[in-house]
Each structure stands twice: as structure tokens, then as C-alpha cells.
């Protein structure tokens, strides 16, 4: 189904501006916390033990970049790499107690002044569904 060219451009412009606004928001939170934006995003995504490859997919970055971010988080004692219970070749990333506290803090800051706050929960769910429909399979 083809879209309307002018409308397509308007939607793309709005999505681009929203992405920029969200990026600025994450950068501000990172600065407040003394972390990098990538570290804040990694903490946000570490809601459960996952592999570095899974984290890279969630962060939409190369595995080497995720490894670099994880190295910095490990230096700060925010994560640990532990043997994967189902794959002895892999390690899973687990938050330390300090990492769990920092993740909670990051989520609190991210939620506090989120650019999405003006939307109702129902509107946020609708937006999420629409954005997921536009993403290539397996990316989020």
C-alpha cells in the first residue's frame, strides 16, 4: 500500500525530530548521572540477564560498541559477565547491586521528563504499535 508523498515526508520529519528530542533527553540524563548516553541506554536495556550480542541488538549498535560500553560499566562495578546457563561459549550480562541502583536511577530520570509524557498511556501504546509495525522484523 503506497503512502501519500507529502504525508510521508511530514511523518518522516516528525519521527526525525522526535528521535532528536529523545537523543537530547538521554544525553541530559547521562550528563546528570556522570555516564555516557550509551551507558544509560545499556542500563535501560539490562532488565534481565542477556548476552552482549542481545544487548547490541537492543541498543541498535555493533557488537564491538556494546562490548566497549560493557567494559566501562564493568570498570564501574555496575555489571558482571557470568557464564551463560544454556551456552557454555557465551557470557550473560548481569547487573550488580550497584548496577541495579544505577538502572533504577536512570529509569527514574528518563521517565521524569520524557518527551512522551504528554501522551496518555493508551496513546503511548498506540505509538509503540505503529513504530513496531515500521521496524524490520527482529530489530526490536
N, CA and C atoms as an extended XYZ file, in Angstrom:
420
Properties=species:S:1:pos:R:3:atomname:S:1:resname:S:1:resid:I:1 pbc="F F F"
N         0.855       -1.171        0.000 N   UNK     1
C         0.000        0.000        0.000 CA  UNK     1
C         0.902        1.236        0.000 C   UNK     1
N         0.738        2.091       -0.994 N   UNK     2
C         1.561        3.288       -1.122 CA  UNK     2
C         1.006        4.401       -0.252 C   UNK     2
N         1.928        5.168        0.326 N   UNK     3
C         1.527        6.298        1.152 CA  UNK     3
C         1.353        7.542        0.310 C   UNK     3
N         0.916        8.590        0.936 N   UNK     4
C         0.781        9.880        0.279 CA  UNK     4
C         2.117       10.591        0.392 C   UNK     4
N         2.747       10.980       -0.752 N   UNK     5
C         4.104       11.539       -0.697 CA  UNK     5
C         4.277       12.687        0.295 C   UNK     5
N         3.420       13.676        0.275 N   UNK     6
C         3.567       14.798        1.205 CA  UNK     6
C         3.409       14.361        2.651 C   UNK     6
N         2.458       13.483        2.888 N   UNK     7
C         2.229       12.967        4.233 CA  UNK     7
C         3.414       12.125        4.691 C   UNK     7
N         3.963       11.298        3.785 N   UNK     8
C         5.149       10.505        4.114 CA  UNK     8
C         6.286       11.405        4.584 C   UNK     8
N         6.503       12.500        3.861 N   UNK     9
C         7.583       13.431        4.234 CA  UNK     9
C         7.315       14.056        5.593 C   UNK     9
N         6.068       14.440        5.834 N   UNK    10
C         5.718       15.034        7.131 CA  UNK    10
C         5.944       14.045        8.267 C   UNK    10
N         5.521       12.803        8.066 N   UNK    11
C         5.715       11.777        9.095 CA  UNK    11
C         7.204       11.560        9.335 C   UNK    11
N         7.976       11.458        8.261 N   UNK    12
C         9.428       11.267        8.410 CA  UNK    12
C        10.058       12.431        9.160 C   UNK    12
N         9.630       13.640        8.855 N   UNK    13
C        10.168       14.815        9.547 CA  UNK    13
C         9.833       14.763       11.030 C   UNK    13
N         8.592       14.416       11.354 N   UNK    14
C         8.184       14.335       12.759 CA  UNK    14
C         8.949       13.241       13.503 C   UNK    14
N         9.110       12.084       12.875 N   UNK    15
C         9.860       10.991       13.510 CA  UNK    15
C        11.313       11.409       13.716 C   UNK    15
N        11.886       12.080       12.727 N   UNK    16
C        13.265       12.564       12.852 CA  UNK    16
C        13.394       13.538       14.026 C   UNK    16
N        12.473       14.466       14.132 N   UNK    17
C        12.521       15.435       15.236 CA  UNK    17
C        12.299       14.754       16.588 C   UNK    17
N        11.404       13.783       16.638 N   UNK    18
C        11.191       13.043       17.883 CA  UNK    18
C        12.456       12.280       18.269 C   UNK    18
N        13.104       11.641       17.293 N   UNK    19
C        14.348       10.911       17.578 CA  UNK    19
C        15.405       11.859       18.135 C   UNK    19
N        15.506       13.045       17.551 N   UNK    20
C        16.469       14.037       18.046 CA  UNK    20
C        16.117       14.461       19.475 C   UNK    20
N        14.843       14.710       19.725 N   UNK    21
C        14.397       15.116       21.060 CA  UNK    21
C        14.702       14.032       22.090 C   UNK    21
N        14.453       12.774       21.729 N   UNK    22
C        14.750       11.662       22.635 CA  UNK    22
C        16.253       11.535       22.868 C   UNK    22
N        17.049       11.750       21.821 N   UNK    23
C        18.510       11.699       21.949 CA  UNK    23
C        19.003       12.773       22.912 C   UNK    23
N        18.495       13.984       22.769 N   UNK    24
C        18.871       15.081       23.672 CA  UNK    24
C        18.484       14.730       25.105 C   UNK    24
N        17.318       14.147       25.282 N   UNK    25
C        16.845       13.753       26.611 CA  UNK    25
C        17.801       12.739       27.248 C   UNK    25
N        18.180       11.708       26.497 N   UNK    26
C        19.106       10.692       27.019 CA  UNK    26
C        20.451       11.326       27.345 C   UNK    26
N        20.919       12.237       26.502 N   UNK    27
C        22.204       12.908       26.760 CA  UNK    27
C        22.155       13.722       28.054 C   UNK    27
N        21.047       14.389       28.301 N   UNK    28
C        20.911       15.166       29.547 CA  UNK    28
C        20.926       14.252       30.769 C   UNK    28
N        20.197       13.156       30.685 N   UNK    29
C        20.178       12.195       31.794 CA  UNK    29
C        21.582       11.646       32.019 C   UNK    29
N        22.263       11.295       30.947 N   UNK    30
C        23.620       10.758       31.062 CA  UNK    30
C        24.548       11.763       31.735 C   UNK    30
N        24.443       13.014       31.326 N   UNK    31
C        25.287       14.057       31.923 CA  UNK    31
C        24.997       14.195       33.417 C   UNK    31
N        23.733       14.188       33.792 N   UNK    32
C        23.355       14.280       35.212 CA  UNK    32
C        23.923       13.123       36.020 C   UNK    32
N        23.999       11.954       35.399 N   UNK    33
C        24.424       10.754       36.115 CA  UNK    33
C        25.919       10.480       36.013 C   UNK    33
N        26.631       11.270       35.216 N   UNK    34
C        28.053       11.027       35.029 CA  UNK    34
C        28.331        9.790       34.188 C   UNK    34
N        27.433        9.497       33.272 N   UNK    35
C        27.567        8.354       32.376 CA  UNK    35
C        27.539        8.843       30.935 C   UNK    35
N        27.828        7.954       30.010 N   UNK    36
C        27.656        8.282       28.601 CA  UNK    36
C        26.226        7.924       28.193 C   UNK    36
N        25.728        8.508       27.114 N   UNK    37
C        24.396        8.118       26.639 CA  UNK    37
C        24.294        6.612       26.371 C   UNK    37
N        25.339        6.031       25.807 N   UNK    38
C        25.318        4.589       25.535 CA  UNK    38
C        25.237        3.775       26.817 C   UNK    38
N        25.883        4.244       27.869 N   UNK    39
C        25.809        3.541       29.148 CA  UNK    39
C        24.396        3.619       29.728 C   UNK    39
N        23.757        4.766       29.603 N   UNK    40
C        22.374        4.911       30.078 CA  UNK    40
C        21.451        3.974       29.300 C   UNK    40
N        21.625        3.923       27.993 N   UNK    41
C        20.791        3.044       27.168 CA  UNK    41
C        21.033        1.583       27.533 C   UNK    41
N        22.293        1.220       27.757 N   UNK    42
C        22.603       -0.161       28.153 CA  UNK    42
C        21.936       -0.502       29.481 C   UNK    42
N        22.037        0.388       30.455 N   UNK    43
C        21.386        0.140       31.747 CA  UNK    43
C        19.882       -0.012       31.572 C   UNK    43
N        19.300        0.836       30.732 N   UNK    44
C        17.856        0.742       30.472 CA  UNK    44
C        17.492       -0.633       29.918 C   UNK    44
N        18.327       -1.165       29.052 N   UNK    45
C        18.019       -2.430       28.382 CA  UNK    45
C        18.353       -3.661       29.217 C   UNK    45
N        19.101       -3.500       30.300 N   UNK    46
C        19.510       -4.645       31.116 CA  UNK    46
C        18.480       -4.957       32.207 C   UNK    46
N        17.261       -5.180       31.792 N   UNK    47
C        16.194       -5.522       32.740 CA  UNK    47
C        16.286       -6.978       33.185 C   UNK    47
N        17.073       -7.752       32.468 N   UNK    48
C        17.250       -9.173       32.742 CA  UNK    48
C        18.628       -9.579       32.236 C   UNK    48
N        19.156      -10.707       32.671 N   UNK    49
C        20.439      -11.162       32.136 CA  UNK    49
C        20.321      -11.464       30.642 C   UNK    49
N        21.215      -10.883       29.851 N   UNK    50
C        21.247      -11.111       28.406 CA  UNK    50
C        22.700      -11.175       27.961 C   UNK    50
N        22.924      -11.642       26.749 N   UNK    51
C        24.274      -11.681       26.200 CA  UNK    51
C        24.632      -10.313       25.615 C   UNK    51
N        25.915      -10.121       25.380 N   UNK    52
C        26.365       -8.870       24.762 CA  UNK    52
C        25.758       -8.719       23.371 C   UNK    52
N        25.615       -9.816       22.650 N   UNK    53
C        25.011       -9.765       21.314 CA  UNK    53
C        23.553       -9.303       21.400 C   UNK    53
N        22.816       -9.825       22.387 N   UNK    54
C        21.423       -9.403       22.572 CA  UNK    54
C        21.359       -7.924       22.952 C   UNK    54
N        22.294       -7.493       23.794 N   UNK    55
C        22.320       -6.082       24.182 CA  UNK    55
C        22.589       -5.206       22.968 C   UNK    55
N        23.541       -5.604       22.129 N   UNK    56
C        23.846       -4.830       20.921 CA  UNK    56
C        22.605       -4.685       20.045 C   UNK    56
N        21.846       -5.761       19.905 N   UNK    57
C        20.616       -5.691       19.099 CA  UNK    57
C        19.617       -4.731       19.721 C   UNK    57
N        19.470       -4.789       21.045 N   UNK    58
C        18.531       -3.893       21.727 CA  UNK    58
C        18.976       -2.439       21.638 C   UNK    58
N        20.288       -2.219       21.638 N   UNK    59
C        20.824       -0.857       21.560 CA  UNK    59
C        20.938       -0.366       20.119 C   UNK    59
N        20.707       -1.250       19.157 N   UNK    60
C        20.846       -0.933       17.734 CA  UNK    60
C        22.255       -0.444       17.425 C   UNK    60
N        23.243       -1.222       17.879 N   UNK    61
C        24.636       -0.866       17.627 CA  UNK    61
C        25.427       -2.125       17.299 C   UNK    61
N        26.661       -1.932       16.884 N   UNK    62
C        27.551       -3.054       16.605 CA  UNK    62
C        27.925       -3.755       17.905 C   UNK    62
N        28.194       -5.051       17.813 N   UNK    63
C        28.589       -5.826       18.991 CA  UNK    63
C        29.854       -5.252       19.628 C   UNK    63
N        30.777       -4.758       18.810 N   UNK    64
C        32.020       -4.193       19.356 CA  UNK    64
C        31.735       -2.947       20.194 C   UNK    64
N        30.764       -2.150       19.790 N   UNK    65
C        30.399       -0.969       20.573 CA  UNK    65
C        29.756       -1.380       21.895 C   UNK    65
N        28.879       -2.377       21.851 N   UNK    66
C        28.250       -2.864       23.085 CA  UNK    66
C        29.310       -3.405       24.034 C   UNK    66
N        30.300       -4.111       23.501 N   UNK    67
C        31.383       -4.642       24.336 CA  UNK    67
C        32.151       -3.509       24.994 C   UNK    67
N        32.436       -2.449       24.250 N   UNK    68
C        33.134       -1.284       24.805 CA  UNK    68
C        32.322       -0.678       25.949 C   UNK    68
N        31.024       -0.505       25.735 N   UNK    69
C        30.143        0.057       26.770 CA  UNK    69
C        30.133       -0.858       27.994 C   UNK    69
N        30.030       -2.155       27.768 N   UNK    70
C        30.017       -3.109       28.878 CA  UNK    70
C        31.335       -3.091       29.648 C   UNK    70
N        32.440       -2.944       28.940 N   UNK    71
C        33.741       -2.845       29.620 CA  UNK    71
C        33.749       -1.666       30.586 C   UNK    71
N        33.217       -0.515       30.144 N   UNK    72
C        33.183        0.674       31.009 CA  UNK    72
C        32.242        0.453       32.196 C   UNK    72
N        31.095       -0.183       31.959 N   UNK    73
C        30.166       -0.463       33.060 CA  UNK    73
C        30.775       -1.459       34.048 C   UNK    73
N        31.538       -2.401       33.539 N   UNK    74
C        32.193       -3.374       34.418 CA  UNK    74
C        33.264       -2.692       35.266 C   UNK    74
N        33.998       -1.751       34.674 N   UNK    75
C        35.005       -0.990       35.425 CA  UNK    75
C        34.376       -0.225       36.585 C   UNK    75
N        33.121        0.182       36.414 N   UNK    76
C        32.400        0.912       37.464 CA  UNK    76
C        31.651       -0.034       38.406 C   UNK    76
N        31.858       -1.327       38.245 N   UNK    77
C        31.203       -2.357       39.057 CA  UNK    77
C        29.675       -2.288       38.948 C   UNK    77
N        29.183       -1.984       37.741 N   UNK    78
C        27.738       -1.923       37.520 CA  UNK    78
C        27.203       -3.196       36.869 C   UNK    78
N        28.088       -3.949       36.207 N   UNK    79
C        27.689       -5.224       35.598 CA  UNK    79
C        28.741       -6.275       35.884 C   UNK    79
N        28.326       -7.528       35.716 N   UNK    80
C        29.247       -8.663       35.752 CA  UNK    80
C        28.952       -9.528       34.541 C   UNK    80
N        29.999      -10.144       34.019 N   UNK    81
C        29.827      -11.137       32.958 CA  UNK    81
C        29.880      -12.508       33.631 C   UNK    81
N        28.818      -13.266       33.472 N   UNK    82
C        28.729      -14.582       34.103 CA  UNK    82
C        28.525      -15.649       33.036 C   UNK    82
N        28.923      -16.884       33.334 N   UNK    83
C        28.681      -17.957       32.360 CA  UNK    83
C        27.186      -18.067       32.042 C   UNK    83
N        26.894      -18.269       30.771 N   UNK    84
C        25.507      -18.440       30.341 CA  UNK    84
C        25.049      -19.835       30.753 C   UNK    84
N        23.882      -19.958       31.383 N   UNK    85
C        23.448      -21.270       31.872 CA  UNK    85
C        23.167      -22.294       30.767 C   UNK    85
N        22.835      -21.824       29.561 N   UNK    86
C        22.463      -22.745       28.487 CA  UNK    86
C        23.510      -22.845       27.378 C   UNK    86
N        24.504      -21.956       27.380 N   UNK    87
C        25.505      -21.933       26.305 CA  UNK    87
C        26.871      -21.664       26.919 C   UNK    87
N        27.670      -22.695       27.058 N   UNK    88
C        28.952      -22.525       27.752 CA  UNK    88
C        29.928      -21.630       26.999 C   UNK    88
N        29.667      -21.364       25.712 N   UNK    89
C        30.534      -20.463       24.950 CA  UNK    89
C        30.215      -18.997       25.219 C   UNK    89
N        29.043      -18.735       25.749 N   UNK    90
C        28.572      -17.354       25.904 CA  UNK    90
C        28.629      -16.905       27.357 C   UNK    90
N        28.673      -15.612       27.510 N   UNK    91
C        28.556      -14.976       28.828 CA  UNK    91
C        27.253      -14.189       28.829 C   UNK    91
N        26.642      -14.111       29.987 N   UNK    92
C        25.479      -13.236       30.099 CA  UNK    92
C        25.840      -12.062       30.996 C   UNK    92
N        25.225      -10.948       30.693 N   UNK    93
C        25.484       -9.709       31.411 CA  UNK    93
C        24.452       -9.589       32.521 C   UNK    93
N        24.938       -9.383       33.740 N   UNK    94
C        24.073       -9.291       34.913 CA  UNK    94
C        24.417       -8.013       35.665 C   UNK    94
N        23.400       -7.277       36.069 N   UNK    95
C        23.629       -6.081       36.877 CA  UNK    95
C        24.086       -6.474       38.279 C   UNK    95
N        25.051       -5.737       38.801 N   UNK    96
C        25.451       -5.884       40.199 CA  UNK    96
C        24.432       -5.127       41.050 C   UNK    96
N        24.494       -5.253       42.372 N   UNK    97
C        23.599       -4.432       43.204 CA  UNK    97
C        23.749       -2.936       42.898 C   UNK    97
N        24.987       -2.476       42.715 N   UNK    98
C        25.198       -1.061       42.362 CA  UNK    98
C        24.597       -0.763       40.993 C   UNK    98
N        24.717       -1.709       40.066 N   UNK    99
C        24.140       -1.540       38.737 CA  UNK    99
C        22.624       -1.459       38.774 C   UNK    99
N        22.017       -2.261       39.637 N   UNK   100
C        20.551       -2.208       39.784 CA  UNK   100
C        20.114       -0.851       40.320 C   UNK   100
N        20.878       -0.318       41.269 N   UNK   101
C        20.542        1.020       41.804 CA  UNK   101
C        20.690        2.079       40.720 C   UNK   101
N        21.784        1.997       39.940 N   UNK   102
C        22.004        2.986       38.875 CA  UNK   102
C        20.949        2.855       37.779 C   UNK   102
N        20.523        1.630       37.486 N   UNK   103
C        19.474        1.432       36.488 CA  UNK   103
C        18.170        2.051       36.972 C   UNK   103
N        17.836        1.833       38.234 N   UNK   104
C        16.626        2.426       38.807 CA  UNK   104
C        16.696        3.945       38.723 C   UNK   104
N        17.860        4.497       39.043 N   UNK   105
C        18.058        5.949       38.963 CA  UNK   105
C        17.908        6.429       37.519 C   UNK   105
N        18.518        5.705       36.580 N   UNK   106
C        18.433        6.086       35.167 CA  UNK   106
C        16.984        6.060       34.688 C   UNK   106
N        16.262        5.002       35.027 N   UNK   107
C        14.857        4.908       34.610 CA  UNK   107
C        14.026        6.033       35.212 C   UNK   107
N        14.305        6.363       36.459 N   UNK   108
C        13.573        7.460       37.112 CA  UNK   108
C        13.820        8.774       36.361 C   UNK   108
N        15.092        9.045       36.028 N   UNK   109
C        15.419       10.273       35.290 CA  UNK   109
C        14.818       10.248       33.881 C   UNK   109
N        14.916        9.103       33.212 N   UNK   110
C        14.377        9.010       31.854 CA  UNK   110
C        12.869        9.223       31.837 C   UNK   110
N        12.187        8.677       32.834 N   UNK   111
C        10.726        8.804       32.889 CA  UNK   111
C        10.275       10.188       33.353 C   UNK   111
N        11.089       10.826       34.200 N   UNK   112
C        10.676       12.083       34.838 CA  UNK   112
C        10.359       13.182       33.831 C   UNK   112
N        11.186       13.343       32.853 N   UNK   113
C        10.994       14.427       31.888 CA  UNK   113
C        10.955       13.887       30.458 C   UNK   113
N        10.371       12.718       30.314 N   UNK   114
C        10.320       12.088       28.999 CA  UNK   114
C         9.541       12.951       28.012 C   UNK   114
N        10.044       13.073       26.790 N   UNK   115
C         9.289       13.788       25.758 CA  UNK   115
C         7.938       13.131       25.454 C   UNK   115
N         7.750       11.894       25.895 N   UNK   116
C         6.488       11.194       25.643 CA  UNK   116
C         5.459       11.416       26.741 C   UNK   116
N         5.832       12.121       27.804 N   UNK   117
C         4.942       12.348       28.944 CA  UNK   117
C         3.600       12.971       28.557 C   UNK   117
N         3.547       13.884       27.583 N   UNK   118
C         2.240       14.463       27.235 CA  UNK   118
C         1.231       13.442       26.695 C   UNK   118
N         1.709       12.281       26.248 N   UNK   119
C         0.799       11.268       25.721 CA  UNK   119
C         0.215       10.434       26.855 C   UNK   119
N        -1.028       10.065       26.711 N   UNK   120
C        -1.654        9.155       27.678 CA  UNK   120
C        -1.024        7.771       27.503 C   UNK   120
N        -1.178        6.895       28.495 N   UNK   121
C        -0.674        5.523       28.323 CA  UNK   121
C        -1.237        4.847       27.065 C   UNK   121
N        -2.506        5.065       26.773 N   UNK   122
C        -3.111        4.466       25.573 CA  UNK   122
C        -2.463        5.020       24.305 C   UNK   122
N        -2.190        6.327       24.284 N   UNK   123
C        -1.533        6.927       23.126 CA  UNK   123
C        -0.105        6.402       22.980 C   UNK   123
N         0.594        6.237       24.102 N   UNK   124
C         1.953        5.695       24.046 CA  UNK   124
C         1.939        4.269       23.498 C   UNK   124
N         0.961        3.466       23.918 N   UNK   125
C         0.849        2.096       23.401 CA  UNK   125
C         0.554        2.103       21.905 C   UNK   125
N        -0.320        2.999       21.464 N   UNK   126
C        -0.633        3.103       20.034 CA  UNK   126
C         0.601        3.508       19.242 C   UNK   126
N         1.340        4.486       19.757 N   UNK   127
C         2.564        4.922       19.089 CA  UNK   127
C         3.561        3.769       19.012 C   UNK   127
N         3.695        3.037       20.102 N   UNK   128
C         4.612        1.894       20.123 CA  UNK   128
C         4.222        0.865       19.059 C   UNK   128
N         2.949        0.556       18.957 N   UNK   129
C         2.477       -0.406       17.952 CA  UNK   129
C         2.776        0.085       16.538 C   UNK   129
N         2.524        1.366       16.283 N   UNK   130
C         2.781        1.921       14.957 CA  UNK   130
C         4.269        1.881       14.618 C   UNK   130
N         5.111        2.254       15.568 N   UNK   131
C         6.554        2.246       15.316 CA  UNK   131
C         7.067        0.822       15.105 C   UNK   131
N         6.588       -0.120       15.895 N   UNK   132
C         6.993       -1.526       15.717 CA  UNK   132
C         6.602       -2.034       14.326 C   UNK   132
N         5.452       -1.603       13.830 N   UNK   133
C         4.993       -2.039       12.509 CA  UNK   133
C         5.931       -1.554       11.405 C   UNK   133
N         6.652       -0.473       11.662 N   UNK   134
C         7.568        0.081       10.667 CA  UNK   134
C         8.968       -0.517       10.738 C   UNK   134
N         9.275       -1.213       11.822 N   UNK   135
C        10.620       -1.741       12.026 CA  UNK   135
C        10.795       -3.069       11.293 C   UNK   135
N        12.007       -3.301       10.764 N   UNK   136
C        12.277       -4.618       10.166 CA  UNK   136
C        12.116       -5.715       11.216 C   UNK   136
N        11.668       -6.865       10.799 N   UNK   137
C        11.456       -7.995       11.725 CA  UNK   137
C        12.737       -8.295       12.497 C   UNK   137
N        12.567       -8.521       13.795 N   UNK   138
C        13.685       -8.923       14.631 CA  UNK   138
C        14.570       -7.806       15.147 C   UNK   138
N        14.236       -6.544       14.839 N   UNK   139
C        15.104       -5.456       15.301 CA  UNK   139
C        14.734       -4.963       16.686 C   UNK   139
N        13.490       -5.072       17.078 N   UNK   140
C        13.078       -4.661       18.431 CA  UNK   140
C        12.047       -5.626       18.970 C   UNK   140
